[in-house]
mmCIF file of C-alpha atoms in Angstrom:
data_model
loop_
_atom_site.group_PDB
_atom_site.id
_atom_site.type_symbol
_atom_site.label_atom_id
_atom_site.label_comp_id
_atom_site.label_asym_id
_atom_site.label_seq_id
_atom_site.Cartn_x
_atom_site.Cartn_y
_atom_site.Cartn_z
ATOM 1 C CA UNK A 1 27.800 14.715 -4.262
ATOM 2 C CA UNK A 2 26.743 11.495 -2.949
ATOM 3 C CA UNK A 3 27.940 10.583 0.431
ATOM 4 C CA UNK A 4 29.032 6.983 0.944
ATOM 5 C CA UNK A 5 27.534 4.140 3.391
ATOM 6 C CA UNK A 6 29.712 0.877 4.193
ATOM 7 C CA UNK A 7 27.857 -2.086 5.266
ATOM 8 C CA UNK A 8 29.191 -4.828 7.232
ATOM 9 C CA UNK A 9 27.233 -7.755 6.352
ATOM 10 C CA UNK A 10 26.185 -10.819 8.186
ATOM 11 C CA UNK A 11 28.607 -13.026 7.109
ATOM 12 C CA UNK A 12 32.085 -12.576 5.187
ATOM 13 C CA UNK A 13 30.666 -14.640 2.258
ATOM 14 C CA UNK A 14 28.097 -11.922 1.116
ATOM 15 C CA UNK A 15 31.080 -9.278 0.382
ATOM 16 C CA UNK A 16 31.399 -8.154 -2.960
ATOM 17 C CA UNK A 17 27.704 -6.977 -2.520
ATOM 18 C CA UNK A 18 26.578 -10.480 -2.256
ATOM 19 C CA UNK A 19 24.486 -9.048 0.535
ATOM 20 C CA UNK A 20 22.507 -7.416 -1.642
ATOM 21 C CA UNK A 21 21.904 -10.526 -3.463
ATOM 22 C CA UNK A 22 24.056 -9.703 -6.530
ATOM 23 C CA UNK A 23 25.051 -12.648 -8.046
ATOM 24 C CA UNK A 24 23.386 -15.211 -5.559
ATOM 25 C CA UNK A 25 20.505 -17.047 -5.506
ATOM 26 C CA UNK A 26 18.765 -17.481 -1.988
ATOM 27 C CA UNK A 27 15.692 -19.966 -1.006
ATOM 28 C CA UNK A 28 12.552 -18.269 -0.700
ATOM 29 C CA UNK A 29 13.474 -15.199 -2.258
ATOM 30 C CA UNK A 30 15.610 -14.198 0.678
ATOM 31 C CA UNK A 31 17.631 -11.473 -0.791
ATOM 32 C CA UNK A 32 14.879 -9.224 -1.984
ATOM 33 C CA UNK A 33 14.605 -6.967 1.205
ATOM 34 C CA UNK A 34 18.291 -6.349 0.756
ATOM 35 C CA UNK A 35 17.963 -5.558 -3.001
ATOM 36 C CA UNK A 36 15.334 -2.754 -2.353
ATOM 37 C CA UNK A 37 17.358 -1.065 0.804
ATOM 38 C CA UNK A 38 20.162 -0.767 -1.759
ATOM 39 C CA UNK A 39 18.072 0.824 -4.448
ATOM 40 C CA UNK A 40 16.415 2.790 -1.868
ATOM 41 C CA UNK A 41 19.845 4.097 -0.258
ATOM 42 C CA UNK A 42 21.236 4.498 -3.669
ATOM 43 C CA UNK A 43 18.949 7.799 -4.349
ATOM 44 C CA UNK A 44 20.883 9.650 -2.084
ATOM 45 C CA UNK A 45 24.220 7.644 -1.193
ATOM 46 C CA UNK A 46 26.802 5.162 -2.733
ATOM 47 C CA UNK A 47 26.463 1.744 -0.729
ATOM 48 C CA UNK A 48 28.451 -1.183 -0.952
ATOM 49 C CA UNK A 49 30.065 -3.866 1.597
ATOM 50 C CA UNK A 50 33.225 -2.469 3.347
ATOM 51 C CA UNK A 51 35.612 -4.278 0.742
ATOM 52 C CA UNK A 52 34.293 -1.847 -2.123
ATOM 53 C CA UNK A 53 33.506 1.016 0.145
ATOM 54 C CA UNK A 54 36.132 0.765 2.805
ATOM 55 C CA UNK A 55 35.340 2.509 6.334
ATOM 56 C CA UNK A 56 37.865 4.825 5.520
ATOM 57 C CA UNK A 57 35.772 6.390 2.885
ATOM 58 C CA UNK A 58 32.418 5.891 4.230
ATOM 59 C CA UNK A 59 30.362 8.580 5.802
ATOM 60 C CA UNK A 60 28.034 6.039 7.557
ATOM 61 C CA UNK A 61 28.808 2.744 8.250
ATOM 62 C CA UNK A 62 26.064 0.145 9.077
ATOM 63 C CA UNK A 63 26.797 -3.083 10.905
ATOM 64 C CA UNK A 64 24.827 -6.211 10.170
ATOM 65 C CA UNK A 65 27.761 -8.103 12.266
ATOM 66 C CA UNK A 66 29.120 -7.525 15.466
ATOM 67 C CA UNK A 67 32.720 -7.004 14.191
ATOM 68 C CA UNK A 68 34.251 -5.714 17.274
ATOM 69 C CA UNK A 69 37.757 -4.375 15.229
ATOM 70 C CA UNK A 70 35.754 -2.543 12.672
ATOM 71 C CA UNK A 71 33.517 -0.908 15.294
ATOM 72 C CA UNK A 72 36.468 0.408 16.893
ATOM 73 C CA UNK A 73 37.788 1.646 13.659
ATOM 74 C CA UNK A 74 34.526 3.358 12.802
ATOM 75 C CA UNK A 75 34.194 4.934 16.306
ATOM 76 C CA UNK A 76 38.082 5.851 16.035
ATOM 77 C CA UNK A 77 37.444 7.841 12.794
ATOM 78 C CA UNK A 78 34.221 9.557 14.091
ATOM 79 C CA UNK A 79 31.909 7.546 11.716
ATOM 80 C CA UNK A 80 28.145 7.828 12.077
ATOM 81 C CA UNK A 81 27.450 4.277 12.553
ATOM 82 C CA UNK A 82 24.633 1.681 13.711
ATOM 83 C CA UNK A 83 24.251 -1.690 14.602
ATOM 84 C CA UNK A 84 21.065 -3.633 13.425
ATOM 85 C CA UNK A 85 20.422 -6.100 15.927
ATOM 86 C CA UNK A 86 18.527 -8.887 14.385
ATOM 87 C CA UNK A 87 18.203 -12.163 16.290
ATOM 88 C CA UNK A 88 17.148 -12.599 19.697
ATOM 89 C CA UNK A 89 19.449 -13.369 22.514
ATOM 90 C CA UNK A 90 18.640 -16.881 22.710
ATOM 91 C CA UNK A 91 20.430 -17.411 19.084
ATOM 92 C CA UNK A 92 22.960 -14.275 19.698
ATOM 93 C CA UNK A 93 23.919 -13.841 23.235
ATOM 94 C CA UNK A 94 25.453 -10.624 22.341
ATOM 95 C CA UNK A 95 22.068 -9.574 21.987
ATOM 96 C CA UNK A 96 21.186 -9.101 25.570
ATOM 97 C CA UNK A 97 20.257 -5.993 26.674
ATOM 98 C CA UNK A 98 23.443 -5.105 28.542
ATOM 99 C CA UNK A 99 25.641 -6.012 25.538
ATOM 100 C CA UNK A 100 23.358 -3.847 23.339
ATOM 101 C CA UNK A 101 23.469 -1.146 25.974
ATOM 102 C CA UNK A 102 27.330 -1.065 25.749
ATOM 103 C CA UNK A 103 27.164 -1.196 21.881
ATOM 104 C CA UNK A 104 24.742 1.919 22.023
ATOM 105 C CA UNK A 105 27.433 3.788 24.282
ATOM 106 C CA UNK A 106 30.025 2.932 21.937
ATOM 107 C CA UNK A 107 28.388 3.327 18.441
ATOM 108 C CA UNK A 108 25.909 5.772 19.492
ATOM 109 C CA UNK A 109 23.080 4.186 17.515
ATOM 110 C CA UNK A 110 21.261 0.523 17.609
ATOM 111 C CA UNK A 111 18.322 -0.423 15.409
ATOM 112 C CA UNK A 112 16.392 -3.308 17.048
ATOM 113 C CA UNK A 113 13.059 -4.977 16.893
ATOM 114 C CA UNK A 114 13.057 -5.009 20.745
ATOM 115 C CA UNK A 115 9.570 -3.082 21.999
ATOM 116 C CA UNK A 116 11.428 -2.463 25.422
ATOM 117 C CA UNK A 117 14.665 -1.190 24.455
ATOM 118 C CA UNK A 118 13.142 1.251 21.580
ATOM 119 C CA UNK A 119 12.084 3.068 24.813
ATOM 120 C CA UNK A 120 15.801 4.159 25.653
ATOM 121 C CA UNK A 121 17.983 6.648 23.987
ATOM 122 C CA UNK A 122 20.155 5.714 21.098
ATOM 123 C CA UNK A 123 17.748 2.795 20.156
ATOM 124 C CA UNK A 124 15.674 2.875 17.180
ATOM 125 C CA UNK A 125 12.690 0.556 15.901
ATOM 126 C CA UNK A 126 13.180 -1.578 12.400
ATOM 127 C CA UNK A 127 10.475 -4.559 11.555
ATOM 128 C CA UNK A 128 12.870 -7.464 10.411
ATOM 129 C CA UNK A 129 11.806 -7.641 6.646
ATOM 130 C CA UNK A 130 10.016 -10.559 5.146
ATOM 131 C CA UNK A 131 10.648 -11.339 1.286
ATOM 132 C CA UNK A 132 7.110 -11.307 -0.826
ATOM 133 C CA UNK A 133 6.222 -14.659 -1.915
ATOM 134 C CA UNK A 134 4.436 -15.264 -5.148
ATOM 135 C CA UNK A 135 0.439 -16.461 -4.654
ATOM 136 C CA UNK A 136 -0.552 -20.193 -4.638
ATOM 137 C CA UNK A 137 -3.498 -21.922 -5.286
ATOM 138 C CA UNK A 138 -4.660 -23.433 -1.797
ATOM 139 C CA UNK A 139 -5.612 -26.869 -1.254
ATOM 140 C CA UNK A 140 -9.113 -27.862 -0.094
ATOM 141 C CA UNK A 141 -9.404 -28.587 3.455
ATOM 142 C CA UNK A 142 -10.180 -32.350 2.997
ATOM 143 C CA UNK A 143 -6.916 -32.554 1.089
ATOM 144 C CA UNK A 144 -4.610 -31.491 3.739
ATOM 145 C CA UNK A 145 -2.836 -33.276 6.337
ATOM 146 C CA UNK A 146 -3.093 -31.893 9.940
ATOM 147 C CA UNK A 147 0.043 -30.498 10.784
ATOM 148 C CA UNK A 148 3.997 -30.015 10.226
ATOM 149 C CA UNK A 149 6.825 -28.530 11.461
ATOM 150 C CA UNK A 150 9.707 -26.758 9.387
ATOM 151 C CA UNK A 151 12.786 -25.780 11.616
ATOM 152 C CA UNK A 152 16.358 -26.575 12.750
ATOM 153 C CA UNK A 153 17.343 -28.838 15.571
ATOM 154 C CA UNK A 154 18.470 -26.285 17.776
ATOM 155 C CA UNK A 155 19.455 -26.316 21.443
ATOM 156 C CA UNK A 156 20.191 -23.526 23.859
ATOM 157 C CA UNK A 157 20.774 -23.049 27.528
ATOM 158 C CA UNK A 158 19.036 -19.873 27.687
ATOM 159 C CA UNK A 159 16.593 -19.591 30.284
ATOM 160 C CA UNK A 160 13.717 -18.367 27.841
ATOM 161 C CA UNK A 161 14.343 -20.500 24.855
ATOM 162 C CA UNK A 162 11.445 -22.272 23.094
ATOM 163 C CA UNK A 163 13.596 -25.256 21.261
ATOM 164 C CA UNK A 164 12.967 -27.437 24.081
ATOM 165 C CA UNK A 165 9.160 -26.548 23.967
ATOM 166 C CA UNK A 166 9.206 -27.091 20.102
ATOM 167 C CA UNK A 167 10.829 -30.845 20.559
ATOM 168 C CA UNK A 168 8.157 -31.591 23.234
ATOM 169 C CA UNK A 169 5.568 -30.597 20.289
ATOM 170 C CA UNK A 170 7.062 -32.708 17.841
ATOM 171 C CA UNK A 171 7.577 -35.775 20.440
ATOM 172 C CA UNK A 172 3.675 -35.200 20.968
ATOM 173 C CA UNK A 173 2.399 -35.037 17.626
ATOM 174 C CA UNK A 174 4.476 -37.942 16.623
ATOM 175 C CA UNK A 175 3.051 -40.235 19.236
ATOM 176 C CA UNK A 176 -0.474 -38.770 18.977
ATOM 177 C CA UNK A 177 -0.458 -38.052 15.239
ATOM 178 C CA UNK A 178 1.709 -40.353 13.453
ATOM 179 C CA UNK A 179 0.003 -40.341 10.081
ATOM 180 C CA UNK A 180 -0.978 -36.647 10.279
ATOM 181 C CA UNK A 181 2.424 -35.064 11.373
ATOM 182 C CA UNK A 182 5.428 -34.365 9.517
ATOM 183 C CA UNK A 183 8.726 -33.096 10.518
ATOM 184 C CA UNK A 184 11.276 -30.992 8.053
ATOM 185 C CA UNK A 185 14.466 -29.228 8.452
ATOM 186 C CA UNK A 186 18.020 -29.207 9.279
ATOM 187 C CA UNK A 187 19.878 -31.449 12.154
ATOM 188 C CA UNK A 188 17.106 -33.809 12.630
ATOM 189 C CA UNK A 189 17.639 -37.923 12.997
ATOM 190 C CA UNK A 190 14.855 -39.916 11.810
ATOM 191 C CA UNK A 191 16.040 -42.719 14.137
ATOM 192 C CA UNK A 192 15.049 -40.383 16.894
ATOM 193 C CA UNK A 193 12.300 -38.419 15.208
ATOM 194 C CA UNK A 194 10.214 -41.202 12.693
ATOM 195 C CA UNK A 195 7.949 -38.474 11.622
ATOM 196 C CA UNK A 196 10.984 -36.569 9.860
ATOM 197 C CA UNK A 197 10.741 -35.853 6.120
ATOM 198 C CA UNK A 198 14.188 -34.196 5.213
ATOM 199 C CA UNK A 199 14.887 -30.624 4.337
ATOM 200 C CA UNK A 200 12.393 -28.357 1.988
ATOM 201 C CA UNK A 201 13.471 -26.405 -0.962
ATOM 202 C CA UNK A 202 10.418 -23.888 -1.011
ATOM 203 C CA UNK A 203 8.337 -23.818 2.447
ATOM 204 C CA UNK A 204 5.413 -22.234 0.823
ATOM 205 C CA UNK A 205 4.740 -25.008 -1.375
ATOM 206 C CA UNK A 206 5.773 -27.619 1.625
ATOM 207 C CA UNK A 207 3.457 -25.809 4.154
ATOM 208 C CA UNK A 208 0.448 -25.644 1.887
ATOM 209 C CA UNK A 209 -0.211 -28.995 2.092
ATOM 210 C CA UNK A 210 -1.361 -29.265 5.793
ATOM 211 C CA UNK A 211 -3.885 -27.424 7.794
ATOM 212 C CA UNK A 212 -1.611 -26.148 10.636
ATOM 213 C CA UNK A 213 2.259 -25.572 11.429
ATOM 214 C CA UNK A 214 3.966 -25.521 14.589
ATOM 215 C CA UNK A 215 5.120 -21.897 14.573
ATOM 216 C CA UNK A 216 7.867 -21.167 17.611
ATOM 217 C CA UNK A 217 9.928 -18.583 17.761
ATOM 218 C CA UNK A 218 13.129 -18.874 19.069
ATOM 219 C CA UNK A 219 12.313 -17.096 22.583
ATOM 220 C CA UNK A 220 9.578 -16.000 24.715
ATOM 221 C CA UNK A 221 9.332 -12.987 27.476
ATOM 222 C CA UNK A 222 10.253 -10.583 24.663
ATOM 223 C CA UNK A 223 8.512 -7.850 22.943
ATOM 224 C CA UNK A 224 8.274 -7.181 19.690
ATOM 225 C CA UNK A 225 10.160 -10.173 18.281
ATOM 226 C CA UNK A 226 8.068 -11.371 15.236
ATOM 227 C CA UNK A 227 10.089 -13.259 12.465
ATOM 228 C CA UNK A 228 9.231 -14.728 9.347
ATOM 229 C CA UNK A 229 7.780 -17.931 10.774
ATOM 230 C CA UNK A 230 4.436 -16.528 10.988
ATOM 231 C CA UNK A 231 4.539 -15.004 7.737
ATOM 232 C CA UNK A 232 5.990 -18.155 6.011
ATOM 233 C CA UNK A 233 2.284 -19.780 7.238
ATOM 234 C CA UNK A 234 0.265 -16.856 6.137
ATOM 235 C CA UNK A 235 2.118 -17.187 2.376
ATOM 236 C CA UNK A 236 1.144 -21.097 2.454
ATOM 237 C CA UNK A 237 -2.295 -20.685 3.429
ATOM 238 C CA UNK A 238 -1.631 -22.874 6.541
ATOM 239 C CA UNK A 239 -2.524 -21.818 9.816
ATOM 240 C CA UNK A 240 0.218 -21.203 12.414
ATOM 241 C CA UNK A 241 0.258 -22.774 16.090
ATOM 242 C CA UNK A 242 2.048 -19.442 17.338
ATOM 243 C CA UNK A 243 4.489 -19.340 20.568
ATOM 244 C CA UNK A 244 6.910 -16.579 20.744
ATOM 245 C CA UNK A 245 6.835 -12.733 21.443
ATOM 246 C CA UNK A 246 4.361 -11.969 24.405
ATOM 247 C CA UNK A 247 2.745 -8.750 22.356
ATOM 248 C CA UNK A 248 2.165 -10.804 18.936
ATOM 249 C CA UNK A 249 -1.532 -9.357 18.578
ATOM 250 C CA UNK A 250 -0.176 -5.954 18.696
ATOM 251 C CA UNK A 251 1.111 -6.973 15.310
ATOM 252 C CA UNK A 252 -0.844 -9.670 14.030
ATOM 253 C CA UNK A 253 -4.804 -10.043 14.830
ATOM 254 C CA UNK A 254 -5.605 -13.139 16.852
ATOM 255 C CA UNK A 255 -8.018 -14.530 14.211
ATOM 256 C CA UNK A 256 -4.921 -15.261 12.105
ATOM 257 C CA UNK A 257 -3.351 -17.575 14.463
ATOM 258 C CA UNK A 258 -3.896 -20.016 16.824
ATOM 259 C CA UNK A 259 -2.627 -19.052 20.170
ATOM 260 C CA UNK A 260 -0.442 -21.785 22.033
ATOM 261 C CA UNK A 261 -1.138 -20.090 25.360
ATOM 262 C CA UNK A 262 -4.719 -20.413 25.185
ATOM 263 C CA UNK A 263 -4.383 -24.480 25.860
ATOM 264 C CA UNK A 264 -3.240 -25.951 28.907
ATOM 265 C CA UNK A 265 -1.876 -29.264 27.591
ATOM 266 C CA UNK A 266 -1.164 -30.677 24.352
ATOM 267 C CA UNK A 267 -4.145 -32.755 24.649
ATOM 268 C CA UNK A 268 -6.373 -29.908 24.705
ATOM 269 C CA UNK A 269 -4.371 -28.184 21.666
ATOM 270 C CA UNK A 270 -4.678 -31.187 19.524
ATOM 271 C CA UNK A 271 -8.671 -31.962 20.199
ATOM 272 C CA UNK A 272 -9.386 -28.388 19.376
ATOM 273 C CA UNK A 273 -7.090 -28.862 15.828
ATOM 274 C CA UNK A 274 -8.576 -31.946 14.981
ATOM 275 C CA UNK A 275 -12.259 -30.855 15.517
ATOM 276 C CA UNK A 276 -11.895 -27.695 13.803
ATOM 277 C CA UNK A 277 -15.006 -27.371 11.455
ATOM 278 C CA UNK A 278 -13.986 -26.233 7.794
ATOM 279 C CA UNK A 279 -16.189 -23.058 8.070
ATOM 280 C CA UNK A 280 -14.002 -22.034 11.067
ATOM 281 C CA UNK A 281 -10.804 -23.032 9.109
ATOM 282 C CA UNK A 282 -11.682 -21.074 6.268
ATOM 283 C CA UNK A 283 -12.425 -17.997 8.230
ATOM 284 C CA UNK A 284 -9.234 -17.862 9.698
ATOM 285 C CA UNK A 285 -7.604 -18.446 6.095
ATOM 286 C CA UNK A 286 -9.550 -15.513 4.770
ATOM 287 C CA UNK A 287 -8.525 -13.336 7.804
ATOM 288 C CA UNK A 288 -4.757 -14.033 7.117
ATOM 289 C CA UNK A 289 -5.148 -13.270 3.574
ATOM 290 C CA UNK A 290 -7.001 -9.822 4.418
ATOM 291 C CA UNK A 291 -4.094 -9.130 6.842
ATOM 292 C CA UNK A 292 -1.686 -9.459 4.041
ATOM 293 C CA UNK A 293 -2.789 -6.393 2.484
ATOM 294 C CA UNK A 294 -2.982 -4.147 5.320
ATOM 295 C CA UNK A 295 -0.453 -1.317 6.532
ATOM 296 C CA UNK A 296 0.204 -3.335 9.572
ATOM 297 C CA UNK A 297 1.737 -6.273 7.476
ATOM 298 C CA UNK A 298 3.473 -3.604 5.067
ATOM 299 C CA UNK A 299 5.464 -2.295 7.946
ATOM 300 C CA UNK A 300 7.582 -6.346 7.345
ATOM 301 C CA UNK A 301 8.192 -5.678 3.641
ATOM 302 C CA UNK A 302 11.121 -4.767 2.066
ATOM 303 C CA UNK A 303 9.957 -1.351 0.860
ATOM 304 C CA UNK A 304 8.955 -0.279 4.529
ATOM 305 C CA UNK A 305 12.389 -1.602 5.967
ATOM 306 C CA UNK A 306 14.325 0.291 3.125
ATOM 307 C CA UNK A 307 12.567 3.489 3.614
ATOM 308 C CA UNK A 308 12.541 3.160 7.695
ATOM 309 C CA UNK A 309 16.197 2.733 7.573
ATOM 310 C CA UNK A 310 16.842 5.515 5.297
ATOM 311 C CA UNK A 311 14.975 7.947 7.251
ATOM 312 C CA UNK A 312 16.927 6.620 10.260
ATOM 313 C CA UNK A 313 20.143 7.298 9.006
ATOM 314 C CA UNK A 314 19.435 10.979 9.177
ATOM 315 C CA UNK A 315 18.909 10.697 12.900
ATOM 316 C CA UNK A 316 22.301 8.885 13.881
ATOM 317 C CA UNK A 317 24.380 10.494 16.147
ATOM 318 C CA UNK A 318 28.160 10.639 15.853
ATOM 319 C CA UNK A 319 29.834 8.179 18.512
ATOM 320 C CA UNK A 320 30.786 10.222 21.905
ATOM 321 C CA UNK A 321 34.010 11.148 22.678
ATOM 322 C CA UNK A 322 36.154 10.463 25.890
ATOM 323 C CA UNK A 323 35.126 8.597 29.016
ATOM 324 C CA UNK A 324 31.850 7.030 27.909
ATOM 325 C CA UNK A 325 33.317 5.866 24.722
ATOM 326 C CA UNK A 326 36.376 4.144 26.706
ATOM 327 C CA UNK A 327 34.293 2.324 29.320
ATOM 328 C CA UNK A 328 31.608 1.236 26.778
ATOM 329 C CA UNK A 329 34.657 -0.233 24.643
ATOM 330 C CA UNK A 330 36.033 -2.016 27.880
ATOM 331 C CA UNK A 331 32.619 -3.728 28.394
ATOM 332 C CA UNK A 332 32.014 -4.435 24.860
ATOM 333 C CA UNK A 333 35.472 -6.111 24.460
ATOM 334 C CA UNK A 334 34.870 -8.096 27.759
ATOM 335 C CA UNK A 335 31.595 -9.405 26.272
ATOM 336 C CA UNK A 336 33.249 -10.560 23.002
ATOM 337 C CA UNK A 337 35.759 -12.182 24.811
ATOM 338 C CA UNK A 338 33.152 -13.961 27.062
ATOM 339 C CA UNK A 339 31.291 -15.407 23.989
ATOM 340 C CA UNK A 340 34.541 -16.515 22.479
ATOM 341 C CA UNK A 341 35.183 -18.643 25.609
ATOM 342 C CA UNK A 342 31.939 -19.955 25.451
#
């Protein structure tokens, strides 16, 4: 008889198995990794969101959202559980190391991309999955504009946020390359950002019209955080100007991107981009295409995500009983209340 896995999805509107893409359509094939996850886990388990398989009937509970009440219920029922931590602390303050350590002490297990945390007991490494994209016919060098940026207009008071640096870059290219730079995404005001061209329906179809894209992740001074942003550029045959995780070269070869850290100023960066020869540009595009066929990139596929999670489930420990759990619960509740006040 199959065991049951109950899933706490990212958002409440993903109940009724919409988390797995059932009956919904997402931009850029976004639900693909979660459809593959369900298909893979169902070889061994019954898998559904918690409204279909309630916690009481679950053998394993997977938390993609930090729902304190349901975490408490799962621990009270001694369910094997894991929290899957996606966003960096800049986006979600509940993902600071101290908080995730409290989650680990409470639930027993945390899955994270953070290379520093996975060195500690109770933390497991996962690679945030990237949905596959259909191949496109790349435009030739002379037909592309210089540079674009696709992102939301976000802000943070976190000391390691990169939103401020992203806005600095946008203003620079607006001022110095007004006819060669375009801005896309949500939350921008065309009166403040004259390069703004609206939102996009398909990132691949937009980015393929540009030689380069600003590819600034949300946070600096972290290791292991590789988001879909850099891969969006690869799929579109557009070279990313990357700034983000410190150890990016452990995941993606330098030949595949322009490292913002290599330039002391935006003047130097702009000069380099404007003077890149077509043969060098094409070599970098070829390096990106080759990388997408490697085992290193496969780690970010939906298939690898599903298989890795399936294997990790067998290694999960049950929540600890007694004082450790009580102390962790108190710490966790304090963190939750602090976030609500902010």
